[in-house]
């Protein structure tokens, strides 16, 4: 199974709502990633988890809160978002962050709209 | 520091004609290079990766790329374009800086295939 799944596919939320994005992989990968992608732009790295510990936080606002409950799951908790946070949120996983030629497998993404 | 430049933001080809998507990289050591494809509103799919085992790398869907160290290039080619190849293509170099590892994305090339 070389699949990364993400739920929900689409999410519309108000600026006062709290919601969560979920990501799951069963490839035994020990690194998981959250990216934000705006239209017609490349993905921007937000967070990296390595062995279930947060290893990179790319200065992301605190209204985004990642969580890695176990080696297969990655969540992104959302609270008090702004309209400019509307984007495609991509989850990815890889065998081990930093390993030579380590390739990332991407999920289909969650299309988030903040109203 | 590692970086990657995609020389064309848009490329248009006729169906059945060759495809060339250009990528130049900058790296202080032997790089890890990847090509990903993204269809509209989808996640990213790995086409191929450079692993130093061979300079000509074959990927999925008939794509291949040639690593040229002297030209610091990793151009993506396909002999005959298909309508289903229309998508956004990203060239990626992996970077390890100060103990942290991440992907550096090019700005992307949108491939249009004309009937």
Short mmCIF file of C-alpha atoms in Angstrom, two decimals:
data_model
loop_
_atom_site.label_atom_id
_atom_site.label_comp_id
_atom_site.label_asym_id
_atom_site.label_seq_id
_atom_site.Cartn_x
_atom_site.Cartn_y
_atom_site.Cartn_z
CA UNK A 1 0.00 0.00 0.00
CA UNK A 2 1.70 3.19 -1.20
CA UNK A 3 -1.15 5.49 -0.40
CA UNK A 4 -1.44 8.53 1.81
CA UNK A 5 -5.05 9.34 2.64
CA UNK A 6 -6.44 12.68 3.76
CA UNK A 7 -9.82 13.66 5.16
CA UNK A 8 -11.88 15.60 4.50
CA UNK A 9 -11.43 16.33 0.80
CA UNK A 10 -13.11 19.70 1.15
CA UNK A 11 -13.68 21.90 4.19
CA UNK A 12 -15.44 25.22 4.55
CA UNK A 13 -15.09 26.93 7.89
CA UNK A 14 -15.75 30.27 9.46
CA UNK A 15 -13.09 32.33 11.14
CA UNK A 16 -14.32 31.36 14.60
CA UNK A 17 -14.55 27.63 13.96
CA UNK A 18 -12.28 24.84 15.15
CA UNK A 19 -11.66 21.99 12.74
CA UNK A 20 -9.06 19.31 12.10
CA UNK A 21 -7.46 17.80 9.03
CA UNK A 22 -6.41 14.18 9.14
CA UNK A 23 -3.73 12.26 7.32
CA UNK A 24 -2.90 8.55 7.43
CA UNK A 25 -0.26 6.28 5.91
CA UNK A 26 0.45 2.58 6.36
CA UNK A 27 3.80 2.35 4.61
CA UNK A 28 5.81 2.26 7.82
CA UNK A 29 7.22 5.70 7.10
CA UNK A 30 8.77 7.54 10.02
CA UNK A 31 8.56 11.06 8.61
CA UNK A 32 5.36 12.98 7.91
CA UNK A 33 4.83 16.47 6.53
CA UNK A 34 2.22 19.19 6.18
CA UNK A 35 2.34 21.54 3.21
CA UNK A 36 0.19 24.49 2.20
CA UNK A 37 -0.34 25.14 -1.49
CA UNK A 38 -1.89 28.28 -2.94
CA UNK A 39 -3.22 28.32 -6.48
CA UNK A 40 -0.56 28.20 -9.19
CA UNK A 41 2.23 27.98 -6.61
CA UNK A 42 4.47 25.17 -5.39
CA UNK A 43 3.77 23.58 -2.01
CA UNK A 44 5.17 25.40 1.03
CA UNK A 45 6.43 23.32 3.90
CA UNK A 46 4.67 23.92 7.23
CA UNK A 47 5.70 21.12 9.59
CA UNK A 48 7.84 18.00 9.64
CA UNK A 49 7.45 15.13 12.08
CA UNK A 50 10.25 12.63 12.42
CA UNK A 51 9.66 9.57 14.59
CA UNK A 52 6.49 11.21 15.91
CA UNK A 53 8.34 14.29 17.12
CA UNK A 54 8.06 17.74 15.60
CA UNK A 55 11.37 18.45 13.93
CA UNK A 56 10.57 21.44 11.72
CA UNK A 57 8.09 24.26 12.19
CA UNK A 58 8.48 26.77 9.38
CA UNK A 59 7.33 29.73 11.50
CA UNK A 60 3.71 28.80 11.01
CA UNK A 61 1.12 30.89 12.93
CA UNK A 62 -0.17 29.30 16.11
CA UNK A 63 -3.69 29.07 14.67
CA UNK A 64 -2.29 25.94 12.98
CA UNK A 65 -1.47 23.20 15.48
CA UNK A 66 -0.03 19.88 14.30
CA UNK A 67 -0.30 16.62 16.16
CA UNK A 68 1.17 13.18 15.53
CA UNK A 69 -0.73 10.65 17.70
CA UNK A 70 1.22 7.70 16.32
CA UNK A 71 3.53 6.78 13.48
CA UNK A 72 0.66 6.36 10.99
CA UNK A 73 -1.44 9.43 11.77
CA UNK A 74 -0.93 13.13 11.42
CA UNK A 75 -3.47 15.81 12.31
CA UNK A 76 -3.59 19.52 11.70
CA UNK A 77 -5.84 21.40 14.11
CA UNK A 78 -7.25 24.69 12.85
CA UNK A 79 -8.58 27.54 14.95
CA UNK A 80 -9.42 31.17 14.24
CA UNK A 81 -8.21 31.02 10.66
CA UNK A 82 -8.12 33.93 8.28
CA UNK A 83 -9.46 34.05 4.70
CA UNK A 84 -5.87 34.09 3.41
CA UNK A 85 -5.43 30.62 4.91
CA UNK A 86 -7.69 29.22 2.21
CA UNK A 87 -5.56 26.78 0.22
CA UNK A 88 -4.92 23.14 -0.60
CA UNK A 89 -3.34 21.42 2.40
CA UNK A 90 -1.18 18.48 1.47
CA UNK A 91 0.12 15.74 3.69
CA UNK A 92 3.16 13.66 2.74
CA UNK A 93 5.21 10.87 4.23
CA UNK A 94 8.64 9.42 3.60
CA UNK A 95 10.78 6.57 4.86
CA UNK A 96 13.03 8.75 6.97
CA UNK A 97 13.58 12.48 6.74
CA UNK A 98 17.11 13.20 5.68
CA UNK A 99 17.90 9.78 4.27
CA UNK A 100 19.70 9.87 0.96
CA UNK A 101 17.24 9.99 -1.93
CA UNK A 102 14.33 9.86 0.50
CA UNK A 103 11.19 10.35 -1.57
CA UNK A 104 7.96 11.79 -0.32
CA UNK A 105 4.54 10.33 -1.02
CA UNK A 106 1.74 12.88 -1.14
CA UNK A 107 -1.91 12.59 -0.28
CA UNK A 108 -4.65 14.10 -2.46
CA UNK A 109 -5.01 17.11 -0.20
CA UNK A 110 -7.79 18.93 1.63
CA UNK A 111 -9.22 21.98 -0.10
CA UNK A 112 -9.85 24.47 2.70
CA UNK A 113 -11.99 27.57 2.32
CA UNK A 114 -12.18 30.08 5.16
CA UNK A 115 -15.19 32.39 5.06
CA UNK B 1 22.46 26.25 -0.23
CA UNK B 2 20.42 24.13 -2.58
CA UNK B 3 18.03 25.65 -5.09
CA UNK B 4 16.19 24.67 -8.23
CA UNK B 5 15.07 26.74 -11.20
CA UNK B 6 12.43 25.70 -13.68
CA UNK B 7 13.14 27.69 -16.77
CA UNK B 8 9.64 27.69 -18.28
CA UNK B 9 6.43 28.51 -16.45
CA UNK B 10 4.30 27.25 -19.35
CA UNK B 11 5.00 24.76 -22.14
CA UNK B 12 2.58 23.88 -24.94
CA UNK B 13 3.04 20.88 -27.20
CA UNK B 14 0.86 19.05 -29.69
CA UNK B 15 -0.28 15.56 -28.88
CA UNK B 16 2.24 13.02 -30.16
CA UNK B 17 5.18 15.43 -30.15
CA UNK B 18 8.12 15.39 -27.72
CA UNK B 19 8.01 17.07 -24.33
CA UNK B 20 10.94 18.91 -22.73
CA UNK B 21 10.60 20.51 -19.30
CA UNK B 22 13.77 22.21 -18.12
CA UNK B 23 15.23 22.25 -14.62
CA UNK B 24 18.54 23.58 -13.34
CA UNK B 25 19.75 23.03 -9.81
CA UNK B 26 22.30 24.45 -7.47
CA UNK B 27 23.86 22.20 -4.89
CA UNK B 28 27.13 22.15 -3.02
CA UNK B 29 27.25 18.37 -3.11
CA UNK B 30 25.74 15.47 -5.00
CA UNK B 31 22.05 16.33 -5.06
CA UNK B 32 18.91 14.30 -4.62
CA UNK B 33 16.62 15.36 -7.46
CA UNK B 34 13.01 14.52 -8.16
CA UNK B 35 10.28 15.30 -10.67
CA UNK B 36 6.66 15.35 -9.50
CA UNK B 37 3.44 15.82 -11.46
CA UNK B 38 0.26 17.40 -10.13
CA UNK B 39 -3.04 17.16 -11.95
CA UNK B 40 -5.66 19.81 -11.14
CA UNK B 41 -6.87 19.67 -7.55
CA UNK B 42 -4.84 16.54 -6.88
CA UNK B 43 -1.81 15.67 -4.80
CA UNK B 44 1.68 15.29 -6.18
CA UNK B 45 2.83 12.07 -7.80
CA UNK B 46 6.47 11.10 -8.09
CA UNK B 47 7.54 10.66 -11.71
CA UNK B 48 11.18 9.79 -11.11
CA UNK B 49 14.18 10.48 -8.93
CA UNK B 50 17.92 10.74 -9.43
CA UNK B 51 19.86 8.31 -7.25
CA UNK B 52 23.37 8.59 -8.76
CA UNK B 53 23.15 5.00 -10.03
CA UNK B 54 22.63 6.24 -13.57
CA UNK B 55 22.55 9.63 -15.22
CA UNK B 56 19.55 8.70 -17.38
CA UNK B 57 16.60 8.02 -15.13
CA UNK B 58 13.44 6.35 -16.36
CA UNK B 59 10.17 7.09 -14.65
CA UNK B 60 6.53 6.32 -14.94
CA UNK B 61 4.26 7.05 -17.91
CA UNK B 62 7.15 7.14 -20.38
CA UNK B 63 8.97 10.06 -18.77
CA UNK B 64 12.71 10.17 -18.29
CA UNK B 65 15.27 12.69 -17.12
CA UNK B 66 18.98 13.08 -17.66
CA UNK B 67 21.28 14.30 -14.92
CA UNK B 68 24.07 16.48 -16.33
CA UNK B 69 26.48 17.56 -13.66
CA UNK B 70 28.48 19.80 -15.99
CA UNK B 71 25.34 21.74 -16.86
CA UNK B 72 23.70 21.38 -13.40
CA UNK B 73 20.57 20.29 -15.19
CA UNK B 74 17.93 17.61 -14.74
CA UNK B 75 15.56 18.09 -17.67
CA UNK B 76 12.41 15.99 -18.00
CA UNK B 77 11.52 14.51 -21.38
CA UNK B 78 8.93 12.30 -23.02
CA UNK B 79 9.07 11.17 -26.65
CA UNK B 80 5.37 11.57 -27.37
CA UNK B 81 2.92 13.69 -25.41
CA UNK B 82 -0.51 12.40 -24.49
CA UNK B 83 -3.52 14.49 -23.57
CA UNK B 84 -3.41 13.03 -20.07
CA UNK B 85 0.07 14.55 -19.55
CA UNK B 86 -1.46 18.01 -19.22
CA UNK B 87 -0.62 19.01 -15.65
CA UNK B 88 1.75 20.98 -13.45
CA UNK B 89 5.27 19.60 -13.11
CA UNK B 90 7.62 20.34 -10.23
CA UNK B 91 11.36 19.81 -10.10
CA UNK B 92 12.57 19.25 -6.55
CA UNK B 93 15.97 19.13 -4.87
CA UNK B 94 16.31 17.87 -1.34
CA UNK B 95 18.25 19.99 1.09
CA UNK B 96 19.91 19.26 4.39
CA UNK B 97 20.88 22.45 6.17
CA UNK B 98 21.86 22.75 9.82
CA UNK B 99 20.62 19.25 10.45
CA UNK B 100 17.19 19.85 8.97
CA UNK B 101 15.98 18.17 5.83
CA UNK B 102 13.40 19.43 3.38
CA UNK B 103 12.35 19.57 -0.22
CA UNK B 104 13.12 22.68 -2.25
CA UNK B 105 10.49 23.04 -4.97
CA UNK B 106 10.85 24.75 -8.29
CA UNK B 107 8.13 27.20 -9.26
CA UNK B 108 6.51 24.66 -11.54
CA UNK B 109 5.90 24.26 -15.27
CA UNK B 110 2.38 23.98 -16.58
CA UNK B 111 2.24 21.61 -19.53
CA UNK B 112 -0.53 22.08 -22.04
CA UNK B 113 -1.15 19.39 -24.66
CA UNK B 114 -2.96 20.45 -27.81
CA UNK B 115 -5.12 18.04 -29.76
#
